[in-house]
Amino acid sequence: MTANLLSVRDLKVSYRVGNGHIDAVDGASFDVPRGSIVGLVGESGCGKTTVARALTRVIADNARITGGQILFDGKDIAAIPERQMNALRWRDIAFIPQSAMNSLDPVYTVEYQLNEVLRRRGGLSAREARMRCESLFEMVGIEKGRLRDYPHQFSGGMRQRVAIALALALNPKLVIADEPVTALDVIVQRQILDQLRELQTMLGISVILVTHDISVVAYICDRTVVMYAGRVAEAGPMAGVLTRPAHPYTMGLRNAFPDLAGAASGTLTPIDGAPPNLAEPPPGCRFAPRCPFSIEVCSTESPPLAEIVPDHRVACHRASEAPVLREIAARTETWLAHA
Amino acid sequence: MSHLKAVASRTLQLALVLWAVVTILFLMFRLMPGNPMAAYIDPTFTVEQQQALMAQFGLDKPLWEQYFIYLGNLLQGELGQSFRYREPVAERIFALLPNTLILTFSSLFVAYAFGILAGAYLAWRRGSAVENAAIPLVLMTRAMPEFWLGMVLLAVFSFWLGWFPAGGTRPAGADYDSLWALYTSRDFLSYLALPALTLAIYSQGLPLLLMRSNMLDVMKEDFVTMARIKGLSNWTVVVRHAARNALLPVMTSFAIAVGYQLQGNVVVESIFSWPGLGRELVNAVSASDYPLAQGAFLMIAVVVILMNLIADMLYALLDPRISHA
Ligand SMILES: Nc1ncnc2c1ncn2[C@@H]1O[C@H](COP(=O)(O)OP(=O)(O)O)[C@@H](O)[C@H]1O
Ligand code: SF4
Ligand SMILES: [Mg+2]
């Protein structure tokens, strides 16, 4: 048994658009240890959803996995035939989408939709499925009387709990949650995240939590993978990455989000500009156009993802100067001056 | 409670629409220039005879009084006397209505069953050679004039192959114990086949294209993607989720199609000498038989309005977002 439930190696996913293509994920590598929550964080458009969906191999019509390996339980699931992949779906790898409203079929009750996976995918009998539905609802804290309700009859937070129940239905090893709390207000966000953490610990499963909000990562994740423009900028244990970030992008993100626990941590400073157009990514480091610390080499050579301290990887030419850069980055003017 | 209120307001709305239709029909035939009975008044009639005739049909009274008499009669199911047949309009219309309804619903049933299945299939096989060949074909059936299609079917299946009779509803001289016996006889079905097929071919394009485009939209919905991530079979994804959702608007379009079809019937009923309301309406108008024309119009309007109500109820039944609001 490998220590990592999932190891993504040099993953490449590209979208065909018109005559060209967008390399939305361009060589991403990261690990998901067993029994941990890994936060995949980055601004909108950085390729997080593309990575998440590539792991299920249910991708857009115009998308293609063009390279790399997805080692799940030691087996490269990027290379297995579709039939074998389909057998893994939901039984081993489940998914919690951003909007449970749109991801639940409006014309069926939630019980129908739970039964659908329990019976069609899990092979449970009608009786077993009914009991499982009730225990799943108990797990996520919804009274079982509501099983007969339709998706639109639930509040946003409740629907997200239904989505969690649905994801846990077949005891998967890995749950991928794509922005599971983004649409909710902060109080409900915390409740849902607490519940997710509790269930993850209880069941000993692994979770990939995709979010644009670094405070969500700080709140429940064990590890962090920071993505920028289709590549991994920094990855490692949550505490190491967030308290001692070594990539200027991570430093910037940390300044840009309020603390989920409610503590006011000074003024918020957004990173000026936006991620690059991936149809024509800038040469060298993709963060260079927005980076307050960029030097000459940054715009010609792409920095490799290298381990700076054990288990903490960074892709930045100036990673060795991280302690100094962190101090400069903590000052608001750094980000304003650059703009 | 809110349910009851919705039904009540809907009923009130329908009553208002019906009242408006009734009033427009009344005015349409009264306000036309000239004596409404001109075609039925022999020029050799004396003035007294003419007035007696007008009085017989109530046309000597002031307009507002005629209107209230007309409304009162309608409430009692009284549609007046046909100028031409000199018999109650209601009797005539109720004798023809079943023929029209049978033709309309049987052809629409075929058209919708085919259109829904074919539309879903084409959406599923999007971009395939089958789809590329089928879409222009469907557009062609939409563009073909009904009378032309009817004539072609008539020429091929009736005159040339001799599989089906050319017109009417029953063999000459055939007699049936009851209307039920007629409508369930094999003869009737063989008479129904060609006109119904003509209408079905003419109308299948709407549900087909609608179903296809709804399917294509629904296939992009998150819940369809999720169904795939759940590892459900293609059949489950396409039929139970995509098609089931895409079906909703198609069902509503059925009501609109009935209205359309009742117009379309005029042509097909004429080609196949099908004794229905449409043909009678045309005849009544060209013979200036206003009470009959008015009655036929009204009947068609009532059917359309009822179908709208049925479509609403059906939609509510099929869409839990409405039935479980
Ligand atoms: N179906 C698609 N076709 C073309 N480009 C796409 C498609 N889906 C996403 N992209 C592009 O890929 C990039 C990454 O998108 P996404 O993975 O959704 O990012 P994130 O989840 O981090 O916001 C973006 O530039 C986006 O515009
Ligand atoms: S490589 Fe250069 S541009 Fe990129 S993050 Fe590091 S310092 Fe900034
Ligand atoms: Mg996303």
XYZ file of C-alpha atoms and ligand atoms in Angstrom:
700
model
C 0.000 0.000 0.000
C 1.451 3.332 -1.059
C 1.552 6.128 1.516
C -0.130 8.434 -0.946
C -3.628 7.501 -2.016
C -3.187 9.726 -5.051
C -0.092 10.969 -6.836
C -0.538 13.279 -9.773
C 2.535 13.498 -11.960
C 3.078 16.112 -14.650
C -0.606 16.177 -15.541
C -1.516 18.036 -18.729
C -5.036 18.869 -19.830
C -5.836 20.966 -22.824
C -9.015 22.418 -24.314
C -9.555 22.673 -28.024
C -10.895 26.132 -28.910
C -11.367 27.133 -32.525
C -8.138 26.265 -34.276
C -5.993 26.561 -31.195
C -5.904 25.097 -27.746
C -5.704 26.187 -24.134
C -3.302 24.234 -21.962
C -5.367 24.751 -18.834
C -3.242 22.322 -16.841
C 0.356 22.293 -17.947
C 2.369 19.823 -15.917
C 0.802 19.696 -12.474
C 2.242 17.354 -9.819
C 1.029 16.838 -6.260
C 0.254 14.095 -3.724
C -2.737 13.259 -1.597
C -1.721 11.177 1.455
C -4.237 8.705 2.862
C -6.588 10.151 5.430
C -5.843 13.801 4.733
C -7.562 16.861 3.367
C -5.594 18.557 0.624
C -6.560 22.070 -0.389
C -6.143 22.946 -4.061
C -6.130 26.724 -4.097
C -5.658 29.503 -6.626
C -7.558 32.302 -8.287
C -10.411 31.618 -10.624
C -9.151 30.381 -14.002
C -6.005 28.721 -12.670
C -7.112 25.248 -13.724
C -8.347 23.827 -10.413
C -11.639 22.526 -11.739
C -9.860 21.145 -14.777
C -7.548 19.146 -12.495
C -10.445 17.996 -10.311
C -12.467 16.808 -13.292
C -9.464 15.182 -14.941
C -9.181 12.964 -11.860
C -12.668 11.595 -12.632
C -11.958 11.541 -16.354
C -15.356 13.085 -16.955
C -14.137 16.169 -18.776
C -15.600 18.681 -21.206
C -16.205 17.529 -24.789
C -13.376 19.712 -26.032
C -10.952 18.681 -23.280
C -8.232 16.057 -23.470
C -5.723 14.709 -20.988
C -2.571 15.147 -23.045
C 0.026 13.861 -20.642
C 1.094 12.757 -17.203
C 0.017 10.147 -14.746
C -2.740 9.916 -12.173
C -1.613 7.236 -9.745
C -4.564 6.172 -7.654
C -3.764 3.426 -5.162
C -0.615 2.843 -7.188
C -2.473 2.387 -10.494
C -2.297 4.939 -13.304
C -5.964 5.693 -13.863
C -5.154 8.086 -16.691
C -4.161 5.051 -18.716
C -6.790 2.421 -17.850
C -9.670 1.669 -20.251
C -12.888 3.643 -19.801
C -14.758 0.578 -18.500
C -12.309 0.118 -15.645
C -12.372 3.821 -14.923
C -16.159 3.801 -14.759
C -16.030 1.000 -12.193
C -13.935 3.259 -9.953
C -16.244 6.260 -10.268
C -18.247 6.993 -7.139
C -17.286 3.659 -5.568
C -13.703 4.880 -5.060
C -13.719 8.482 -6.246
C -16.715 10.672 -5.460
C -17.336 14.328 -6.215
C -18.984 17.242 -4.429
C -19.742 20.048 -6.877
C -19.899 23.769 -6.220
C -23.597 24.177 -6.733
C -25.616 21.308 -5.348
C -28.676 23.053 -6.782
C -27.584 22.503 -10.359
C -25.964 19.177 -9.743
C -29.048 17.500 -8.341
C -31.668 16.545 -10.897
C -34.656 18.818 -10.225
C -37.298 16.282 -11.166
C -36.351 13.543 -8.695
C -36.450 13.404 -4.901
C -33.108 13.252 -3.122
C -34.010 9.745 -2.002
C -34.353 8.713 -5.632
C -30.943 10.182 -6.366
C -29.330 8.448 -3.390
C -31.006 5.194 -4.324
C -29.776 5.560 -7.845
C -26.125 5.311 -6.805
C -26.756 2.874 -3.954
C -28.621 0.418 -6.154
C -27.227 0.937 -9.632
C -23.619 1.490 -8.575
C -23.502 -0.095 -5.146
C -25.654 -3.127 -5.893
C -27.691 -2.689 -2.705
C -31.169 -4.184 -2.398
C -34.154 -1.866 -1.991
C -34.236 -2.569 1.737
C -30.515 -2.045 2.247
C -30.650 1.140 0.204
C -33.454 2.556 2.317
C -31.531 1.914 5.492
C -28.382 3.375 4.000
C -30.272 6.515 2.921
C -31.453 7.026 6.469
C -28.027 6.530 8.008
C -26.450 8.862 5.430
C -28.956 11.579 6.279
C -28.238 11.030 9.947
C -24.518 11.393 9.253
C -24.942 14.773 7.589
C -27.512 15.915 10.122
C -30.718 16.076 8.117
C -33.877 14.457 9.453
C -34.772 11.415 7.426
C -38.301 12.693 6.803
C -36.785 15.022 4.232
C -35.561 12.184 2.035
C -38.768 12.480 0.049
C -38.189 16.161 -0.691
C -37.050 17.559 -4.012
C -33.765 19.486 -4.334
C -35.470 22.872 -4.645
C -37.138 22.364 -1.275
C -33.804 22.514 0.567
C -31.846 25.600 1.557
C -28.389 26.128 0.039
C -26.566 24.744 3.072
C -28.885 21.753 3.343
C -28.435 20.970 -0.340
C -24.689 20.968 0.162
C -25.172 18.447 2.973
C -27.246 16.334 0.617
C -24.355 16.504 -1.846
C -21.990 15.311 0.897
C -24.324 12.433 1.783
C -24.466 11.534 -1.884
C -20.674 11.586 -2.177
C -20.242 9.337 0.877
C -22.949 6.894 -0.225
C -20.615 4.157 -1.445
C -17.772 4.653 1.040
C -15.299 6.127 -1.452
C -11.588 6.386 -0.726
C -11.290 9.847 -2.236
C -13.784 12.691 -2.266
C -13.110 15.620 -4.570
C -14.975 18.737 -3.462
C -14.937 21.558 -6.021
C -15.646 24.854 -4.250
C -18.128 23.083 -1.953
C -18.910 26.143 0.163
C -18.285 29.025 -2.225
C -21.963 29.811 -2.749
C -22.751 29.902 0.986
C -22.542 32.591 3.645
C -19.662 32.440 6.112
C -21.542 30.884 9.020
C -22.967 28.091 6.891
C -19.540 27.679 5.265
C -18.044 26.930 8.654
C -20.785 24.453 9.561
C -20.348 22.562 6.307
C -16.558 22.529 6.572
C -16.746 21.337 10.201
C -18.993 18.538 9.127
C -16.770 17.599 6.229
C -13.767 17.458 8.524
C -15.646 15.384 11.101
C -16.830 12.853 8.540
C -13.426 12.693 6.879
C -11.768 11.881 10.222
C -14.453 9.382 11.171
C -14.298 7.549 7.866
C -10.551 7.938 7.368
C -10.984 9.026 3.763
C -8.962 11.499 1.712
C -10.428 14.740 0.460
C -9.264 17.151 -2.220
C -10.828 20.489 -1.453
C -10.767 22.880 -4.385
C -11.186 26.522 -3.479
C -10.195 30.022 -4.548
C -10.338 31.089 -0.905
C -7.122 30.485 1.012
C -8.910 30.997 4.341
C -10.940 27.839 3.633
C -7.676 25.964 3.235
C -6.380 27.436 6.473
C -9.580 26.370 8.194
C -9.618 22.643 7.503
C -6.819 21.395 5.273
C -3.817 19.282 6.234
C -1.931 20.090 3.077
C -2.017 22.786 0.427
C -1.388 22.815 -3.283
C -1.284 26.350 -4.677
C -1.983 26.501 -8.397
C -1.217 29.359 -10.706
C -1.959 29.466 -14.425
C -2.148 25.721 -14.896
C 0.907 24.873 -12.812
C 1.664 24.124 -9.194
C 3.342 27.143 -7.587
C 3.798 25.733 -4.124
C 2.805 22.585 -2.268
C 3.327 21.162 1.188
C 1.854 20.832 4.676
C -0.773 23.487 5.329
C 1.036 25.065 8.283
C 4.332 25.280 6.416
C 2.865 26.732 3.245
C 0.577 29.249 4.908
C 2.800 30.436 7.758
C 6.050 30.346 5.801
C 5.024 30.726 2.172
C 7.969 30.640 -0.199
C 6.176 31.611 -3.411
C 5.240 35.259 -3.921
C 1.828 34.180 -5.262
C 1.032 32.370 -2.004
C 2.187 35.432 -0.070
C -0.127 37.574 -2.155
C -3.092 35.234 -1.757
C -2.646 35.257 1.989
C -2.989 39.038 2.039
C -6.079 38.924 -0.148
C -8.518 36.900 1.962
C -10.190 37.513 5.309
C -9.760 34.920 8.012
C -12.670 32.425 8.064
C -12.457 32.234 11.864
C -13.474 35.879 11.909
C -10.245 37.422 13.214
C -9.554 40.679 11.406
C -6.023 40.319 10.076
C -5.264 43.836 8.954
C -6.385 45.276 5.649
C -6.957 43.089 2.648
C -4.699 43.628 -0.319
C -5.703 41.991 -3.560
C -3.031 40.990 -6.059
C -3.245 43.414 -8.899
C -4.127 42.101 -12.344
C -5.467 38.699 -13.331
C -4.090 35.288 -14.252
C -2.747 35.193 -17.821
C -4.665 34.068 -20.842
C -3.688 30.419 -21.074
C -4.053 30.416 -24.833
C -0.847 32.471 -24.845
C 0.894 32.078 -21.485
C 3.817 34.394 -20.783
C 7.265 32.828 -21.186
C 9.256 31.948 -18.084
C 7.465 32.201 -14.756
C 3.776 32.683 -15.408
C 3.416 34.895 -12.358
C 6.178 37.270 -13.481
C 3.881 39.970 -14.970
C 2.201 40.367 -11.567
C 5.086 39.526 -9.269
C 6.611 42.366 -7.203
C 9.844 40.373 -6.935
C 10.404 39.359 -10.521
C 13.949 39.558 -11.839
C 15.369 39.134 -15.304
C 15.526 35.357 -15.345
C 11.853 35.169 -14.347
C 10.569 36.229 -17.749
C 12.793 33.845 -19.699
C 13.074 30.689 -17.669
C 10.305 28.689 -16.134
C 11.166 27.861 -12.490
C 11.022 24.128 -11.670
C 9.045 22.804 -8.700
C 11.781 22.036 -6.166
C 11.821 20.902 -2.561
C 13.110 23.719 -0.321
C 12.564 21.973 2.990
C 11.458 18.352 3.288
C 7.952 17.892 1.903
C 7.603 21.580 0.918
C 7.961 22.332 -2.801
C 8.110 25.687 -4.539
C 8.446 26.829 -8.138
C 10.210 30.185 -7.851
C 13.650 31.402 -8.869
C 13.950 33.321 -5.634
C 12.740 30.589 -3.281
C 15.983 30.703 -1.307
C 15.290 34.344 -0.389
C 11.842 33.485 0.909
C 12.253 34.783 4.498
C 13.221 38.245 3.218
C 10.551 38.323 0.544
C 7.920 37.322 3.146
C 8.718 40.404 5.172
C 8.491 42.701 2.180
C 5.336 40.977 0.986
C 3.629 41.571 4.333
C 3.687 45.302 3.576
C 0.710 46.607 1.664
C 2.825 49.035 -0.391
C 4.663 46.145 -1.950
C 1.562 45.161 -3.858
C 0.381 48.689 -4.498
C 3.743 49.966 -5.657
C 3.908 47.212 -8.175
C 0.546 48.225 -9.587
C -53.995 26.624 -0.162
C -51.743 28.433 -2.601
C -52.521 25.528 -4.864
C -56.234 26.194 -4.667
C -55.640 29.873 -5.285
C -53.574 29.092 -8.357
C -56.296 26.874 -9.767
C -58.956 29.487 -9.013
C -57.042 32.324 -10.645
C -56.268 30.143 -13.636
C -59.946 29.265 -14.035
C -60.940 32.896 -13.791
C -58.349 33.748 -16.404
C -59.736 31.103 -18.738
C -63.277 32.369 -18.213
C -62.126 35.863 -19.194
C -60.379 34.594 -22.311
C -63.462 32.657 -23.274
C -65.664 35.690 -22.745
C -63.366 37.788 -24.937
C -63.465 35.170 -27.692
C -67.225 34.978 -27.510
C -67.552 38.755 -27.716
C -65.160 39.085 -30.615
C -67.024 36.387 -32.495
C -70.299 38.156 -31.840
C -69.002 41.493 -33.088
C -67.130 39.997 -36.018
C -70.235 38.644 -37.641
C -72.612 41.470 -36.629
C -70.483 44.417 -37.635
C -69.726 43.209 -41.123
C -71.237 45.548 -43.649
C -74.531 44.596 -45.233
C -77.379 42.445 -44.134
C -75.984 39.300 -42.532
C -78.702 37.271 -44.152
C -78.289 38.742 -47.603
C -77.282 35.405 -49.079
C -80.399 33.744 -47.720
C -82.947 36.389 -48.625
C -84.588 35.750 -51.918
C -84.775 39.019 -53.881
C -88.433 38.263 -54.561
C -89.246 38.370 -50.801
C -91.446 41.211 -49.722
C -90.199 43.566 -47.061
C -92.545 41.893 -44.566
C -91.191 38.474 -45.435
C -87.622 39.740 -45.033
C -88.431 41.219 -41.649
C -90.148 38.048 -40.540
C -87.039 36.083 -41.463
C -84.789 38.535 -39.621
C -87.073 38.334 -36.596
C -86.948 34.555 -36.722
C -83.167 34.765 -36.202
C -83.464 37.614 -33.709
C -81.700 40.065 -36.002
C -84.376 42.749 -35.704
C -83.434 43.619 -32.125
C -80.844 46.262 -31.113
C -77.255 45.066 -30.975
C -76.868 45.139 -27.182
C -80.038 43.107 -26.766
C -78.817 40.598 -29.330
C -75.578 40.367 -27.382
C -77.280 39.476 -24.127
C -79.595 37.022 -25.797
C -76.546 35.483 -27.430
C -74.666 35.217 -24.120
C -77.733 33.785 -22.390
C -78.156 31.210 -25.123
C -74.502 30.257 -25.005
C -74.727 29.602 -21.283
C -77.459 27.118 -22.062
C -75.365 25.511 -24.795
C -77.580 27.087 -27.444
C -75.601 28.170 -30.521
C -78.466 29.307 -32.718
C -79.809 28.072 -36.022
C -77.727 27.476 -39.103
C -78.944 29.697 -41.972
C -78.127 27.041 -44.458
C -79.269 23.845 -42.811
C -82.075 25.435 -40.830
C -81.137 23.218 -37.914
C -79.469 23.878 -34.574
C -75.773 24.732 -34.940
C -74.943 22.830 -31.748
C -76.240 19.571 -33.171
C -74.244 19.949 -36.323
C -71.042 20.859 -34.471
C -71.247 18.074 -31.943
C -71.748 15.619 -34.762
C -68.501 16.815 -36.411
C -66.390 17.498 -33.338
C -65.470 13.848 -32.614
C -64.134 13.409 -36.148
C -61.926 16.439 -35.786
C -60.714 15.499 -32.331
C -59.914 11.946 -33.363
C -57.982 13.152 -36.391
C -56.145 15.818 -34.412
C -55.193 13.737 -31.416
C -54.291 10.562 -33.258
C -52.009 12.459 -35.625
C -50.470 14.517 -32.836
C -49.966 11.450 -30.709
C -48.034 9.801 -33.511
C -46.145 13.014 -34.262
C -45.126 13.541 -30.622
C -44.216 9.939 -29.923
C -42.023 9.890 -33.001
C -40.688 13.415 -32.556
C -39.695 12.917 -28.929
C -37.894 9.636 -29.556
C -36.187 10.814 -32.726
C -35.271 14.192 -31.206
C -33.712 12.553 -28.158
C -31.861 10.112 -30.357
C -30.478 12.826 -32.625
C -29.309 14.859 -29.630
C -27.565 11.825 -28.263
C -25.927 11.127 -31.629
C -24.935 14.727 -32.028
C -22.479 15.377 -34.846
C -22.931 11.909 -36.341
C -23.692 11.173 -39.993
C -27.230 10.176 -38.985
C -27.812 13.589 -37.488
C -26.328 15.394 -40.463
C -28.677 13.552 -42.789
C -31.748 13.743 -40.578
C -31.876 17.442 -39.777
C -32.303 18.694 -43.384
C -34.912 15.988 -43.904
C -36.896 17.174 -40.904
C -36.632 20.782 -42.040
C -37.948 19.669 -45.413
C -41.039 18.083 -43.868
C -41.637 21.373 -42.081
C -41.430 23.317 -45.324
C -43.675 21.057 -47.402
C -47.138 22.512 -47.870
C -49.755 20.312 -46.227
C -51.977 20.072 -49.258
C -49.050 18.943 -51.368
C -48.055 16.295 -48.842
C -51.673 15.158 -48.601
C -51.958 14.871 -52.385
C -48.737 12.885 -52.637
C -49.818 10.436 -49.944
C -53.210 10.172 -51.555
C -51.700 9.522 -54.981
C -49.246 6.917 -53.715
C -51.121 4.995 -51.042
C -54.645 5.324 -52.285
C -54.699 5.718 -56.078
C -51.506 3.853 -56.923
C -51.045 1.179 -54.247
C -54.690 1.082 -53.247
C -53.876 0.412 -49.604
C -56.161 3.053 -48.164
C -59.460 4.663 -49.192
C -59.304 8.135 -50.695
C -61.669 10.033 -48.448
C -64.536 10.099 -45.982
C -64.824 8.074 -42.797
C -66.616 4.920 -43.856
C -67.420 2.803 -46.918
C -70.478 3.912 -48.869
C -73.654 2.520 -47.342
C -71.902 1.118 -44.269
C -73.978 1.437 -41.134
C -72.929 1.081 -37.512
C -74.920 0.409 -34.368
C -73.326 3.311 -32.571
C -70.701 5.973 -32.980
C -68.444 3.853 -30.775
C -68.824 0.932 -33.176
C -67.875 3.235 -36.049
C -64.831 4.711 -34.375
C -63.484 1.334 -33.342
C -64.062 -0.357 -36.682
C -61.213 -1.355 -38.945
C -62.806 0.578 -41.775
C -62.651 3.782 -39.814
C -58.995 3.246 -39.048
C -58.159 2.716 -42.693
C -59.993 5.944 -43.566
C -58.215 7.739 -40.744
C -54.745 6.518 -41.750
C -53.888 8.873 -44.617
C -55.213 12.160 -43.241
C -53.687 11.368 -39.848
C -50.386 10.429 -41.443
C -50.359 13.654 -43.455
C -50.890 15.695 -40.314
C -48.414 13.605 -38.336
C -45.651 14.094 -40.896
C -46.490 17.762 -41.046
C -46.344 18.168 -37.258
C -43.554 15.856 -36.112
C -40.907 18.473 -36.845
C -41.881 20.721 -33.948
C -41.574 18.150 -31.128
C -38.530 16.622 -32.793
C -36.552 19.852 -33.091
C -37.742 21.065 -29.715
C -36.806 17.817 -28.011
C -33.438 17.795 -29.704
C -32.515 21.331 -28.754
C -33.806 20.881 -25.181
C -31.753 17.719 -24.900
C -28.652 19.492 -26.125
C -29.210 22.178 -23.495
C -29.942 19.740 -20.696
C -26.896 17.636 -21.573
C -24.785 20.652 -20.593
C -26.409 20.860 -17.164
C -24.367 20.037 -14.098
C -26.649 17.225 -13.033
C -25.987 15.380 -16.281
C -22.229 15.759 -15.798
C -22.665 14.576 -12.219
C -24.618 11.547 -13.404
C -21.578 10.642 -15.496
C -19.176 11.243 -12.611
C -21.386 8.864 -10.632
C -20.519 6.234 -13.212
C -24.146 5.713 -14.211
C -24.723 3.994 -17.534
C -25.116 6.026 -20.681
C -28.740 4.917 -20.905
C -29.494 6.141 -17.384
C -27.776 9.446 -18.032
C -29.446 10.104 -21.373
C -32.927 8.734 -20.729
C -33.586 9.125 -17.019
C -31.895 12.464 -16.589
C -31.429 14.314 -19.872
C -34.565 13.166 -21.712
C -36.785 13.326 -18.643
C -35.888 16.979 -18.130
C -35.946 17.888 -21.800
C -39.462 16.510 -22.063
C -41.067 19.191 -19.902
C -41.275 22.040 -22.449
C -42.192 19.586 -25.198
C -45.297 18.602 -23.274
C -46.409 22.228 -23.077
C -45.873 22.662 -26.774
C -48.494 19.955 -27.269
C -51.228 22.414 -26.348
C -49.979 24.954 -28.834
C -49.736 22.193 -31.412
C -53.391 21.322 -30.932
C -54.333 24.887 -31.781
C -52.085 24.824 -34.808
C -53.432 21.496 -35.857
C -57.036 22.644 -35.719
C -56.094 25.244 -38.320
C -54.126 22.704 -40.290
C -57.110 20.407 -40.253
C -58.977 22.740 -42.574
C -56.704 21.780 -45.449
C -56.386 18.091 -44.672
C -60.079 17.638 -43.975
C -60.825 19.182 -47.335
C -58.361 17.007 -49.264
C -59.575 13.795 -47.656
C -63.250 14.834 -47.469
C -63.022 14.269 -43.751
C -66.276 15.484 -42.173
C -64.731 17.613 -39.446
C -65.084 21.084 -37.991
C -62.381 22.624 -40.153
C -64.015 21.698 -43.410
C -67.402 22.758 -42.061
C -65.973 26.096 -41.003
C -64.645 26.822 -44.471
C -67.911 25.815 -46.042
C -69.895 27.886 -43.572
C -67.821 30.998 -44.190
C -67.977 30.702 -47.944
C -71.732 30.133 -47.744
C -72.123 33.122 -45.374
C -73.695 30.826 -42.799
C -72.670 33.022 -39.893
C -74.243 31.164 -36.986
C -72.560 27.953 -38.060
C -69.198 29.633 -38.696
C -69.453 31.375 -35.355
C -70.257 28.103 -33.607
C -67.392 26.273 -35.287
C -64.953 29.062 -34.400
C -66.144 29.025 -30.835
C -65.765 25.273 -30.557
C -62.214 25.427 -31.871
C -61.407 28.210 -29.415
C -62.834 26.198 -26.528
C -60.697 23.192 -27.450
C -57.561 25.355 -27.644
C -58.272 27.001 -24.304
C -58.964 23.663 -22.636
C -55.757 22.248 -24.048
C -53.819 25.115 -22.517
C -55.327 24.307 -19.158
C -54.476 20.639 -19.577
C -50.908 21.502 -20.582
C -50.518 23.642 -17.470
C -51.762 20.863 -15.254
C -49.563 18.349 -17.010
C -46.547 20.578 -16.578
C -47.275 20.940 -12.889
C -47.626 17.191 -12.624
C -44.333 16.530 -14.380
C -42.319 19.308 -12.758
C -41.934 18.990 -8.998
C -40.674 22.566 -8.813
C -44.287 23.553 -9.507
C -46.208 20.751 -7.822
C -44.056 20.831 -4.692
C -43.499 24.560 -4.486
N -14.678 23.801 -21.741
C -13.681 24.698 -21.837
N -13.255 25.121 -23.042
C -12.251 26.007 -23.143
N -11.597 26.537 -22.105
C -11.966 26.162 -20.867
C -13.020 25.225 -20.672
N -13.182 25.045 -19.342
C -12.251 25.826 -18.741
N -11.514 26.493 -19.666
C -10.408 27.409 -19.397
O -9.422 26.715 -18.695
C -8.853 27.519 -17.695
C -8.972 26.865 -16.338
O -10.331 26.785 -15.992
P -10.826 26.080 -14.652
O -10.210 24.743 -14.557
O -12.293 26.155 -14.626
O -10.200 27.029 -13.547
P -10.613 27.217 -12.024
O -11.448 26.058 -11.588
O -9.309 27.302 -11.317
O -11.350 28.509 -11.938
C -9.536 28.857 -17.795
O -8.746 29.716 -18.555
C -10.815 28.562 -18.516
O -11.219 29.659 -19.268
S 10.024 33.116 -10.333
Fe 10.320 35.291 -10.338
S 8.410 36.074 -11.108
Fe 8.041 33.997 -10.572
S 7.284 34.105 -8.530
Fe 9.452 33.781 -8.326
S 10.232 35.828 -8.232
Fe 8.196 36.066 -8.925
Mg -13.416 26.135 -10.731
